[in-house]
Coordinates of C-alpha atoms in Angstrom, one line a residue:
M1 CA -18.6 18.8 -38.9
N2 CA -18.1 15.1 -38.4
R3 CA -14.3 15.0 -37.9
Y4 CA -12.2 14.5 -34.8
P5 CA -8.9 16.2 -34.3
L6 CA -5.9 13.8 -34.6
W7 CA -5.2 13.8 -30.8
K8 CA -8.6 12.5 -30.1
Y9 CA -8.2 9.6 -32.6
L10 CA -4.9 8.8 -31.0
L11 CA -6.3 9.0 -27.5
I12 CA -9.1 6.6 -28.4
G13 CA -6.6 4.3 -30.1
V14 CA -4.3 4.2 -27.1
I15 CA -7.2 3.4 -24.7
L16 CA -8.4 0.6 -26.9
L17 CA -4.9 -0.8 -27.3
V18 CA -4.4 -0.7 -23.5
G19 CA -7.8 -2.4 -23.1
V20 CA -6.8 -5.2 -25.5
I21 CA -3.4 -5.8 -23.8
Y22 CA -4.8 -6.0 -20.3
T23 CA -7.6 -8.2 -21.5
L24 CA -5.2 -10.8 -23.0
P25 CA -4.1 -12.5 -19.7
N26 CA -7.7 -13.7 -19.3
F27 CA -7.4 -15.8 -22.5
F28 CA -4.5 -17.9 -21.1
P29 CA -5.6 -20.9 -19.1
E30 CA -4.5 -21.5 -15.5
V31 CA -1.9 -24.2 -15.0
P32 CA -0.9 -26.2 -11.8
A33 CA 1.6 -24.4 -9.6
V34 CA 3.3 -24.5 -6.2
Q35 CA 3.4 -21.4 -4.0
V36 CA 6.1 -21.1 -1.3
T37 CA 5.5 -18.5 1.4
P38 CA 7.2 -17.8 4.8
A39 CA 5.3 -19.4 7.6
R40 CA 7.2 -17.6 10.4
S41 CA 8.4 -14.0 10.8
A42 CA 12.1 -15.0 10.7
A43 CA 11.7 -16.7 7.3
K44 CA 12.1 -14.5 4.2
A45 CA 10.9 -14.6 0.6
D46 CA 13.9 -13.3 -1.2
P47 CA 16.1 -14.2 -4.3
A48 CA 18.0 -16.7 -2.1
L49 CA 14.7 -18.7 -1.6
L50 CA 14.0 -18.6 -5.3
E51 CA 17.4 -20.0 -6.0
R52 CA 17.0 -22.6 -3.3
V53 CA 13.7 -23.8 -4.8
E54 CA 15.0 -23.9 -8.4
T55 CA 18.1 -25.9 -7.2
A56 CA 16.0 -28.4 -5.4
L57 CA 13.7 -29.0 -8.4
K58 CA 16.6 -29.3 -10.7
T59 CA 18.4 -31.8 -8.5
A60 CA 15.3 -33.9 -8.2
G61 CA 14.8 -33.8 -12.0
I62 CA 11.4 -32.1 -11.8
T63 CA 10.8 -29.8 -14.8
H64 CA 8.8 -26.7 -14.5
Q65 CA 7.6 -23.9 -16.7
G66 CA 9.0 -21.0 -14.9
A67 CA 9.7 -19.8 -11.3
F68 CA 9.4 -16.3 -10.1
L69 CA 9.4 -14.2 -6.9
D70 CA 6.6 -11.8 -6.1
A71 CA 5.5 -9.9 -3.0
T72 CA 3.9 -13.0 -1.4
G73 CA 6.6 -15.6 -2.1
V74 CA 8.0 -17.9 -4.7
K75 CA 5.7 -19.4 -7.3
V76 CA 6.5 -22.2 -9.8
R77 CA 4.4 -23.3 -12.7
F78 CA 4.2 -26.9 -13.9
A79 CA 2.8 -28.7 -17.0
D80 CA 0.6 -31.2 -15.1
T81 CA -0.6 -32.0 -11.7
D82 CA 1.8 -35.0 -11.3
A83 CA 4.8 -32.7 -11.4
Q84 CA 3.0 -30.2 -9.1
L85 CA 2.4 -32.9 -6.4
K86 CA 5.9 -34.2 -6.6
A87 CA 7.3 -30.7 -6.3
K88 CA 5.1 -30.0 -3.3
D89 CA 6.3 -33.1 -1.4
L90 CA 9.9 -32.4 -2.3
L91 CA 9.8 -28.7 -1.2
T92 CA 7.9 -29.4 1.9
T93 CA 10.6 -31.9 3.0
Q94 CA 13.6 -29.7 2.0
L95 CA 12.3 -26.3 3.2
G96 CA 11.0 -27.5 6.6
E97 CA 8.5 -25.8 8.8
Q98 CA 9.9 -22.3 8.1
Y99 CA 7.9 -22.1 4.9
V100 CA 4.4 -23.1 3.7
V101 CA 4.3 -25.0 0.4
A102 CA 0.8 -24.9 -1.0
L103 CA -0.9 -26.0 -4.3
N104 CA -2.2 -23.2 -6.4
L105 CA -3.3 -22.4 -10.0
L106 CA -1.5 -19.6 -11.9
S107 CA -2.2 -18.0 -15.3
S108 CA 0.0 -19.2 -18.1
S109 CA 0.2 -15.7 -19.7
P110 CA 3.5 -14.7 -21.2
R111 CA 6.2 -13.1 -19.0
W112 CA 6.1 -9.8 -20.9
L113 CA 2.4 -9.3 -19.8
T114 CA 3.4 -10.1 -16.2
A115 CA 6.2 -7.6 -16.5
I116 CA 3.7 -4.7 -17.2
H117 CA 1.5 -6.0 -14.4
A118 CA -1.1 -7.3 -16.8
F119 CA -2.8 -10.1 -14.7
P120 CA -6.1 -12.0 -15.2
M121 CA -9.1 -11.4 -13.1
Y122 CA -9.5 -13.4 -9.9
L123 CA -12.1 -16.1 -10.1
G124 CA -14.6 -16.4 -7.3
L125 CA -15.6 -19.5 -5.4
D126 CA -18.5 -20.3 -7.8
L127 CA -16.2 -20.3 -10.8
R128 CA -13.0 -21.7 -9.4
G129 CA -14.3 -24.1 -6.8
G130 CA -13.3 -24.0 -3.1
V131 CA -14.7 -23.9 0.4
H132 CA -17.2 -21.5 2.0
F133 CA -17.6 -21.0 5.8
L134 CA -20.1 -18.9 7.6
L135 CA -18.9 -18.5 11.2
Q136 CA -20.9 -17.2 14.2
V137 CA -19.0 -15.2 16.8
D138 CA -20.1 -15.8 20.4
M139 CA -20.5 -12.2 21.5
K140 CA -21.6 -13.3 25.0
A141 CA -18.4 -15.1 25.5
A142 CA -16.4 -12.0 24.4
V143 CA -18.1 -9.9 27.0
E144 CA -17.6 -12.7 29.7
K145 CA -13.9 -12.8 28.7
A146 CA -13.7 -9.1 29.2
A147 CA -15.5 -9.4 32.6
E148 CA -13.0 -12.0 33.7
R149 CA -10.2 -9.7 32.7
Y150 CA -11.7 -6.9 34.8
A151 CA -12.2 -9.2 37.7
N152 CA -8.4 -9.8 37.7
D153 CA -7.7 -6.1 37.3
L154 CA -9.9 -5.1 40.2
R155 CA -8.3 -7.7 42.4
T156 CA -4.9 -6.3 41.6
L157 CA -6.1 -2.7 42.0
L158 CA -7.6 -3.2 45.4
R159 CA -4.6 -5.1 46.7
E160 CA -2.1 -2.5 45.5
N161 CA -4.2 0.3 47.2
R162 CA -4.5 -1.8 50.4
I163 CA -8.3 -1.8 50.3
A164 CA -9.7 -4.8 52.3
Y165 CA -12.3 -7.0 50.5
G166 CA -13.8 -10.3 51.3
G167 CA -13.5 -11.8 47.8
I168 CA -14.1 -11.3 44.1
S169 CA -16.3 -13.5 41.9
R170 CA -17.8 -13.4 38.4
T171 CA -21.2 -14.6 37.4
G172 CA -21.7 -14.3 33.6
T173 CA -20.9 -10.7 32.8
V174 CA -21.2 -9.4 36.4
V175 CA -18.2 -9.0 38.6
Q176 CA -19.1 -8.9 42.4
V177 CA -16.8 -7.7 45.1
R178 CA -17.6 -8.5 48.8
F179 CA -16.9 -6.1 51.6
R180 CA -17.4 -6.0 55.4
D181 CA -17.2 -2.2 56.0
P182 CA -19.5 0.3 54.2
A183 CA -16.8 3.0 54.4
V184 CA -14.2 0.6 52.7
R185 CA -16.8 -0.1 50.0
T186 CA -17.3 3.6 49.4
D187 CA -13.5 4.1 49.0
A188 CA -13.4 1.2 46.6
V189 CA -16.2 2.7 44.5
K190 CA -14.2 6.0 44.2
L191 CA -11.0 4.1 43.2
I192 CA -12.7 1.9 40.6
E193 CA -14.7 4.8 39.0
K194 CA -11.4 6.7 38.7
N195 CA -9.4 3.9 37.1
Y196 CA -12.2 2.1 35.1
P197 CA -14.9 4.6 34.1
E198 CA -16.2 2.1 31.6
L199 CA -17.6 0.0 34.4
L200 CA -21.1 0.6 35.8
L201 CA -21.1 0.1 39.6
R202 CA -24.1 -0.9 41.8
E203 CA -24.0 -1.2 45.6
E204 CA -26.1 -4.0 47.0
E205 CA -26.7 -5.8 50.3
R206 CA -27.5 -9.5 50.2
G207 CA -27.6 -12.1 53.1
G208 CA -25.8 -9.7 55.4
E209 CA -22.9 -9.1 52.9
L210 CA -22.0 -5.8 51.4
L211 CA -21.7 -6.3 47.6
L212 CA -20.4 -4.1 44.8
S213 CA -21.5 -5.3 41.4
A214 CA -19.6 -4.1 38.3
T215 CA -20.8 -4.5 34.7
L216 CA -19.8 -3.0 31.5
R217 CA -21.6 0.1 30.4
P218 CA -23.7 -0.5 27.2
E219 CA -21.3 1.6 25.0
A220 CA -18.3 -0.2 26.5
E221 CA -20.0 -3.6 26.0
K222 CA -20.7 -2.7 22.3
R223 CA -17.1 -1.6 21.9
V224 CA -15.8 -4.9 23.3
Q225 CA -18.0 -6.8 20.9
E226 CA -16.9 -4.7 17.9
L227 CA -13.2 -5.2 18.9
A228 CA -13.7 -8.9 19.3
L229 CA -15.2 -9.2 15.8
Q230 CA -12.4 -7.1 14.3
Q231 CA -9.8 -9.1 16.1
N232 CA -11.3 -12.4 14.8
L233 CA -11.4 -10.9 11.3
T234 CA -7.7 -9.9 11.5
T235 CA -6.8 -13.3 13.0
L236 CA -8.6 -15.2 10.2
R237 CA -7.1 -13.1 7.5
N238 CA -3.7 -13.8 8.9
R239 CA -4.2 -17.5 9.1
V240 CA -5.7 -18.1 5.6
N241 CA -2.5 -16.8 4.1
E242 CA -0.9 -20.2 5.1
L243 CA -3.3 -22.0 2.7
G244 CA -1.7 -20.3 -0.3
V245 CA -5.0 -18.9 -1.5
A246 CA -4.4 -16.0 -3.9
E247 CA -7.7 -14.3 -3.3
P248 CA -9.3 -15.3 0.0
I249 CA -12.5 -13.5 1.1
V250 CA -12.7 -12.8 4.8
Q251 CA -15.4 -10.3 5.6
Q252 CA -18.0 -9.3 8.2
Q253 CA -21.6 -10.2 7.6
G254 CA -24.0 -8.5 10.0
M255 CA -23.0 -7.8 13.6
D256 CA -21.8 -11.2 14.7
R257 CA -20.9 -13.3 11.6
I258 CA -17.9 -13.7 9.4
V259 CA -17.8 -15.1 5.9
V260 CA -14.6 -17.0 4.8
Q261 CA -14.3 -18.1 1.2
L262 CA -11.2 -19.9 0.0
P263 CA -11.3 -20.3 -3.8
G264 CA -9.2 -23.2 -5.1
V265 CA -9.1 -25.0 -1.7
Q266 CA -10.8 -28.4 -1.6
D267 CA -9.4 -29.8 1.7
T268 CA -12.1 -28.7 4.2
A269 CA -10.3 -30.4 7.1
K270 CA -7.1 -28.6 6.4
A271 CA -8.9 -25.3 6.2
K272 CA -10.6 -25.9 9.5
E273 CA -7.3 -26.7 11.1
I274 CA -5.7 -23.5 9.9
L275 CA -8.7 -21.3 10.9
G276 CA -8.5 -22.8 14.4
R277 CA -4.8 -22.2 15.0
T278 CA -3.5 -19.9 17.7
A279 CA -0.2 -17.9 18.3
T280 CA 0.9 -16.5 21.6
L281 CA 3.8 -15.2 23.5
E282 CA 5.9 -16.7 26.4
I283 CA 8.4 -15.0 28.6
R284 CA 11.0 -17.2 30.2
L285 CA 14.4 -16.7 31.9
V286 CA 17.6 -17.8 30.2
D287 CA 19.8 -20.4 31.9
E288 CA 23.2 -18.7 32.0
T289 CA 24.9 -21.2 34.3
H290 CA 25.5 -23.8 31.6
D291 CA 27.2 -23.5 28.2
P292 CA 24.7 -23.6 25.4
L293 CA 27.3 -24.5 22.8
E294 CA 28.4 -27.5 24.8
A295 CA 24.7 -28.6 25.2
E296 CA 24.1 -28.2 21.5
R297 CA 27.2 -30.2 20.6
T298 CA 26.6 -33.1 23.0
G299 CA 22.8 -33.0 23.0
N300 CA 22.7 -33.3 26.8
L301 CA 20.5 -30.5 28.1
P302 CA 20.5 -29.4 31.7
L303 CA 17.4 -30.4 33.7
G304 CA 14.5 -28.0 33.3
T305 CA 15.9 -26.3 30.1
E306 CA 15.2 -26.3 26.4
L307 CA 17.6 -25.4 23.6
Y308 CA 16.6 -22.6 21.1
H309 CA 18.4 -20.3 18.7
D310 CA 18.0 -16.6 18.5
R311 CA 17.7 -14.6 15.2
D312 CA 21.4 -14.7 14.4
G313 CA 21.7 -18.4 15.1
T314 CA 23.3 -18.3 18.5
P315 CA 22.1 -21.2 20.7
L316 CA 20.3 -20.3 24.0
L317 CA 19.4 -22.5 27.0
V318 CA 16.0 -21.3 28.1
K319 CA 14.3 -22.5 31.3
R320 CA 11.1 -24.5 30.8
S321 CA 9.1 -22.6 33.5
V322 CA 7.0 -19.9 31.9
V323 CA 7.1 -16.5 33.6
L324 CA 4.3 -14.9 31.6
T325 CA 2.1 -15.8 28.7
G326 CA 0.4 -13.9 25.9
D327 CA -2.9 -14.2 27.7
R328 CA -1.9 -11.2 29.8
I329 CA -1.4 -9.0 26.7
T330 CA -4.1 -6.4 26.1
D331 CA -2.4 -4.6 23.2
A332 CA 0.6 -4.8 20.9
Q333 CA 1.6 -2.0 18.5
P334 CA 4.7 -1.6 16.2
G335 CA 6.9 1.3 16.9
F336 CA 10.6 2.3 17.4
D337 CA 13.0 2.0 20.3
S338 CA 13.3 5.5 21.8
R339 CA 17.1 5.0 22.5
T340 CA 18.4 3.3 19.4
G341 CA 15.7 4.2 16.8
E342 CA 15.4 0.5 15.8
P343 CA 12.0 -1.0 15.0
A344 CA 10.3 -2.5 18.1
V345 CA 7.0 -3.8 19.4
H346 CA 5.3 -2.1 22.3
V347 CA 3.3 -4.5 24.4
T348 CA 0.7 -3.5 27.1
L349 CA 0.0 -6.0 29.9
D350 CA -3.1 -6.3 32.0
G351 CA -3.0 -5.7 35.8
T352 CA -1.9 -9.2 36.8
G353 CA 0.6 -9.4 34.0
A354 CA 2.1 -6.0 34.9
R355 CA 2.5 -7.1 38.5
I356 CA 4.1 -10.4 37.6
F357 CA 6.5 -8.7 35.1
K358 CA 7.4 -6.0 37.6
N359 CA 8.3 -8.6 40.3
I360 CA 10.3 -10.8 37.8
T361 CA 12.4 -7.9 36.5
R362 CA 13.1 -6.6 40.0
E363 CA 14.4 -10.0 41.1
N364 CA 16.5 -10.7 38.0
V365 CA 18.3 -7.5 37.2
G366 CA 21.4 -8.3 35.2
K367 CA 20.1 -11.6 33.9
R368 CA 18.7 -12.4 30.4
M369 CA 15.1 -12.9 29.6
A370 CA 13.9 -14.7 26.5
I371 CA 10.7 -13.7 24.7
L372 CA 9.4 -16.6 22.6
L373 CA 6.7 -16.5 19.9
I374 CA 4.7 -19.8 19.9
E375 CA 3.2 -20.4 16.5
K376 CA 1.9 -23.7 15.0
G377 CA 3.3 -25.6 18.0
Q378 CA 6.8 -24.3 17.4
A379 CA 8.7 -21.7 19.5
E380 CA 10.9 -19.0 18.1
V381 CA 13.1 -16.7 20.2
I382 CA 12.3 -13.1 19.1
T383 CA 14.8 -11.5 21.4
A384 CA 16.7 -12.2 24.6
P385 CA 17.6 -8.9 26.2
V386 CA 19.4 -8.3 29.5
I387 CA 17.2 -7.0 32.3
R388 CA 18.7 -3.6 33.1
E389 CA 16.2 -2.4 35.7
E390 CA 12.8 -3.1 37.2
I391 CA 10.0 -2.6 34.6
G392 CA 6.6 -1.5 36.0
G393 CA 3.5 0.1 34.6
G394 CA 2.6 -2.8 32.3
R395 CA 4.4 -1.4 29.3
V396 CA 7.0 -3.8 27.7
Q397 CA 9.2 -3.2 24.7
I398 CA 10.3 -6.0 22.4
S399 CA 13.2 -5.1 20.1
G400 CA 16.3 -6.7 18.6
R401 CA 17.3 -7.6 15.0
M402 CA 13.9 -6.9 13.4
N403 CA 12.8 -4.6 10.6
T404 CA 9.6 -2.5 10.5
E405 CA 7.7 -5.2 8.6
E406 CA 8.7 -7.9 11.1
A407 CA 7.7 -5.5 14.0
R408 CA 4.3 -5.1 12.4
D409 CA 3.8 -8.8 11.8
I410 CA 4.9 -9.7 15.4
A411 CA 2.5 -7.1 16.8
L412 CA -0.3 -8.5 14.7
L413 CA 0.4 -12.0 15.9
L414 CA 0.6 -10.9 19.6
R415 CA -2.5 -8.8 19.2
A416 CA -4.6 -11.1 17.1
G417 CA -2.8 -14.4 17.4
A418 CA -5.7 -15.9 19.3
L419 CA -9.4 -15.4 18.7
A420 CA -11.0 -12.8 20.9
A421 CA -14.2 -14.8 21.1
P422 CA -15.0 -18.4 20.2
M423 CA -16.7 -19.1 16.9
E424 CA -18.7 -21.9 15.4
I425 CA -19.3 -22.9 11.8
V426 CA -23.0 -22.5 11.1
E427 CA -22.7 -23.1 7.3
E428 CA -20.2 -25.0 5.4
R429 CA -20.1 -25.5 1.6
T430 CA -17.7 -27.0 -0.8
V431 CA -17.7 -26.2 -4.5
G432 CA -15.9 -28.7 -6.7
P433 CA -13.5 -27.5 -9.5
S434 CA -15.6 -29.4 -12.1
L435 CA -18.7 -27.4 -11.1
G436 CA -16.6 -24.2 -11.3
R437 CA -15.5 -25.0 -14.8
E438 CA -19.1 -25.7 -15.8
N439 CA -20.2 -22.4 -14.4
I440 CA -17.4 -20.6 -16.4
E441 CA -18.4 -22.4 -19.6
K442 CA -22.1 -21.7 -19.2
G443 CA -21.5 -18.1 -18.3
F444 CA -19.1 -17.5 -21.1
N445 CA -21.4 -19.2 -23.6
S446 CA -24.4 -17.2 -22.5
T447 CA -22.5 -13.9 -23.0
L448 CA -21.0 -15.1 -26.4
Y449 CA -24.3 -16.3 -27.8
G450 CA -26.0 -13.1 -26.7
F451 CA -23.3 -11.1 -28.4
I452 CA -23.6 -13.1 -31.6
A453 CA -27.4 -12.7 -31.6
I454 CA -27.2 -9.0 -31.1
A455 CA -24.5 -8.6 -33.7
T456 CA -26.5 -10.5 -36.3
F457 CA -29.6 -8.4 -35.6
M458 CA -27.8 -5.1 -35.7
A459 CA -25.9 -5.9 -38.9
V460 CA -29.1 -7.0 -40.7
Y461 CA -31.4 -4.3 -39.5
Y462 CA -29.1 -1.3 -39.3
R463 CA -26.5 -2.3 -41.9
V464 CA -23.3 -0.2 -41.7
F465 CA -24.3 1.6 -38.6
G466 CA -25.2 -1.7 -37.1
I467 CA -21.7 -3.0 -37.8
I468 CA -20.2 0.1 -36.2
A469 CA -22.4 -0.5 -33.2
V470 CA -21.1 -4.1 -32.9
I471 CA -17.5 -2.9 -33.1
S472 CA -18.1 -0.4 -30.4
L473 CA -19.8 -3.1 -28.3
A474 CA -16.8 -5.4 -28.7
A475 CA -14.6 -2.5 -27.5
N476 CA -16.9 -2.0 -24.6
V477 CA -16.5 -5.7 -23.5
F478 CA -12.7 -5.5 -23.9
L479 CA -12.5 -2.3 -21.8
L480 CA -14.7 -3.7 -19.1
V481 CA -12.6 -6.9 -18.7
A482 CA -9.4 -4.8 -18.9
I483 CA -10.5 -2.5 -16.1
M484 CA -11.6 -5.4 -13.9
S485 CA -8.2 -7.1 -14.6
M486 CA -6.3 -3.8 -13.7
L487 CA -8.3 -3.6 -10.4
Q488 CA -7.7 -7.3 -9.8
A489 CA -11.4 -7.6 -9.1
T490 CA -12.9 -11.0 -8.4
L491 CA -15.2 -12.3 -11.1
T492 CA -18.1 -14.4 -9.9
L493 CA -21.2 -15.9 -11.6
P494 CA -23.3 -12.8 -10.8
G495 CA -20.4 -10.8 -12.3
I496 CA -20.7 -12.7 -15.6
A497 CA -24.5 -11.8 -15.4
G498 CA -23.4 -8.2 -15.0
I499 CA -21.2 -8.4 -18.2
A500 CA -24.2 -9.9 -20.1
L501 CA -26.4 -7.1 -18.9
T502 CA -23.8 -4.6 -19.9
V503 CA -23.8 -5.9 -23.4
G504 CA -27.6 -5.4 -23.7
M505 CA -27.5 -2.0 -22.2
A506 CA -24.5 -0.9 -24.4
I507 CA -26.3 -1.8 -27.6
D508 CA -29.3 0.1 -26.4
A509 CA -27.3 3.3 -26.4
N510 CA -26.2 2.6 -30.0
V511 CA -29.8 2.0 -31.0
L512 CA -30.8 5.4 -29.5
I513 CA -28.1 7.1 -31.6
I514 CA -29.1 5.3 -34.8
E515 CA -32.8 5.9 -34.4
R516 CA -32.1 9.6 -33.8
I517 CA -30.1 9.7 -37.0
R518 CA -33.0 8.1 -38.9
E519 CA -35.4 10.7 -37.4
E520 CA -33.1 13.6 -38.5
L521 CA -33.0 12.1 -42.0
K522 CA -36.9 11.9 -42.1
N523 CA -37.0 15.6 -41.0
G524 CA -35.1 16.5 -44.2
N525 CA -31.6 17.1 -42.8
T526 CA -28.6 16.2 -44.9
P527 CA -26.8 13.0 -44.0
Q528 CA -23.8 14.8 -42.5
A529 CA -26.1 17.0 -40.4
A530 CA -28.2 14.0 -39.4
I531 CA -25.1 12.2 -38.1
H532 CA -24.0 15.2 -36.1
A533 CA -27.4 15.9 -34.6
G534 CA -28.0 12.2 -33.9
Y535 CA -24.9 11.8 -31.8
E536 CA -25.3 15.2 -30.1
R537 CA -29.0 14.9 -29.2
A538 CA -28.9 11.3 -28.2
F539 CA -26.0 11.9 -25.8
D540 CA -28.2 13.5 -23.1
T541 CA -30.7 10.7 -23.2
I542 CA -27.8 8.1 -22.9
L543 CA -26.2 9.9 -20.1
D544 CA -29.4 10.3 -18.1
A545 CA -30.3 6.6 -18.5
N546 CA -26.9 5.4 -17.5
I547 CA -26.6 7.7 -14.5
T548 CA -29.9 6.4 -13.0
T549 CA -28.6 2.8 -13.5
L550 CA -25.3 3.8 -12.0
I551 CA -27.1 5.1 -8.9
A552 CA -28.8 1.8 -8.5
G553 CA -25.4 0.0 -9.0
F554 CA -23.9 2.1 -6.2
A555 CA -26.8 1.3 -3.9
L556 CA -26.3 -2.4 -4.6
F557 CA -22.6 -2.2 -3.8
W558 CA -23.2 -0.1 -0.6
L559 CA -26.0 -2.2 0.9
G560 CA -25.2 -5.6 -0.7
S561 CA -22.6 -8.2 0.2
G562 CA -20.9 -11.1 -1.5
P563 CA -22.4 -12.0 -4.9
V564 CA -24.5 -8.9 -4.9
R565 CA -21.4 -6.7 -4.6
G566 CA -19.7 -8.7 -7.4
F567 CA -22.7 -7.9 -9.7
A568 CA -22.7 -4.3 -8.7
V569 CA -19.0 -3.8 -9.4
T570 CA -19.3 -5.3 -12.9
L571 CA -22.5 -3.2 -13.6
C572 CA -20.9 0.1 -12.5
I573 CA -17.7 -0.4 -14.5
G574 CA -19.8 -1.6 -17.5
I575 CA -21.9 1.6 -17.4
L576 CA -18.8 3.8 -17.5
T577 CA -17.3 1.8 -20.4
T578 CA -20.7 1.9 -22.2
I579 CA -20.8 5.7 -22.2
F580 CA -17.3 5.8 -23.6
S581 CA -17.7 3.1 -26.3
A582 CA -21.2 4.1 -27.4
V583 CA -20.4 7.7 -27.8
M584 CA -16.6 8.1 -28.4
V585 CA -15.6 4.9 -30.1
S586 CA -18.8 4.7 -32.3
R587 CA -18.5 8.3 -33.2
A588 CA -14.8 8.0 -34.1
I589 CA -15.5 5.0 -36.5
T590 CA -18.5 6.9 -38.1
N591 CA -16.3 10.0 -38.6
L592 CA -13.6 7.9 -40.2
I593 CA -16.1 6.3 -42.6
Y594 CA -18.4 9.2 -43.5
G595 CA -16.7 12.4 -42.1
R596 CA -14.5 12.9 -45.1
Q597 CA -17.2 12.4 -47.7
R598 CA -18.2 15.9 -48.7
R599 CA -21.0 14.9 -51.0
L600 CA -22.7 12.3 -48.9
E601 CA -26.1 11.8 -50.4
R602 CA -27.6 8.9 -48.4
L603 CA -26.9 6.8 -45.4
P604 CA -27.4 3.0 -45.2
V605 CA -29.3 3.0 -42.0

């Protein structure tokens, strides 16, 4: 009656063992570390970089506690902050601007735990310290920027179709085109409606002038604002990687605000500098009349040129005059070269950019054209192809010595290298590391003291069954922490409150079972029958109570943001582990103690 088959005992044992193993990394403290990540698309995080870092540290006599390579870059642990700071200065000097060397904190858990991907939970801003920004996106400026782009496009469209107009101006989000002939204005309306259906046109007459006013339709204006917000989000996420933050939070708040949280970062000025950075594209012609090898050897550059190197290290003399800039790019997507099948980036230019590019390629067939990526004030030659023919239509393909990951990164930089709309910081907050440690200590102590108080009460009041409940409660906490560690969830102060709440709710489920067993004993059932009935009949009540709480947790996660979501995640996971530990683990221990006693006469409950 009160026995589990062997496979069920083994299953529960394996689950508890996995829970303990994946909880262990959270008991090892964080130690100072240095993180080296590529700052440019041409730089790589590979074993050669790891060897280069280790050699530099060994030569300088800086001891470390281990260096390893992961998906983001090279990370090196140190025993103290002095060695960490020395290593950062050394590596910054030796690696140059191709790599970003950032201070970080890493867990000191053993390598065998890391090998099985057992990592500690991330700590949120309130527990680890760091900086918090709330940024307001200027949606009006985003729409005005779109209107300016449409003004240029309309100017190009009317010129190409030989429609005479008196001038084009923009006032706020309204683009006005002046005409002298009503018939010409009617032709322009038909042409614009055909090419730009997202524009709402209105014919006016003011001061003897025939005007055509163009504004974005409401749905198009909303789409522009949404795209601006998403592009700003993408841009900010791309930039904060340079700070070496392991778990940055960049998320939308409302319709026009963005929250940026950088745990572990204390330098607010540096964070502001990174968030305000831009990246763009420049197209220039290559100077093929002079020898770049000779210019590199002597250092004497021809007038009006600059010396760069392409991706295989070959020197190039590039003219200073810029043919086209990234401001004319409306879209950039990764893809493949239709002729060679190699990874490429497909760039779409606006009307003015398409016209300029068409003229340049027509006039320079047979010559080379360099495409430079400008990032952090430094220029990098992505590719320098030979112009085979005139390229029209505003569609440009960038290819040459890049893999699919580089193509995706370059497309991201071109598409989201600059902010789509200006932003201002409306809230700025810095949480010091000492306050974070204090929050961790208080949160841990509150949960620990609560657990001890509950364990004491249960053991005194319910005796053996109380001790069983305490053991299952400990298993519940281990499983909760293990699952959050597996998911690499971020633990915040509200999350600790969720763990404390889970402890109270979990013991409540055990109390329901024990009280049900006592009722069955009072009704005259045998001890074995009372145990069986107690667990079976209390299960429905436990399930109903936890499901209703789970629904509330889902609502908090769905509608909440920031700390509320952190609390909701902990609560929902805690409910699932509570059902397992209160029913399965507790029942397995009870079966092991009392299930094999055939003549059980009384229960200490």
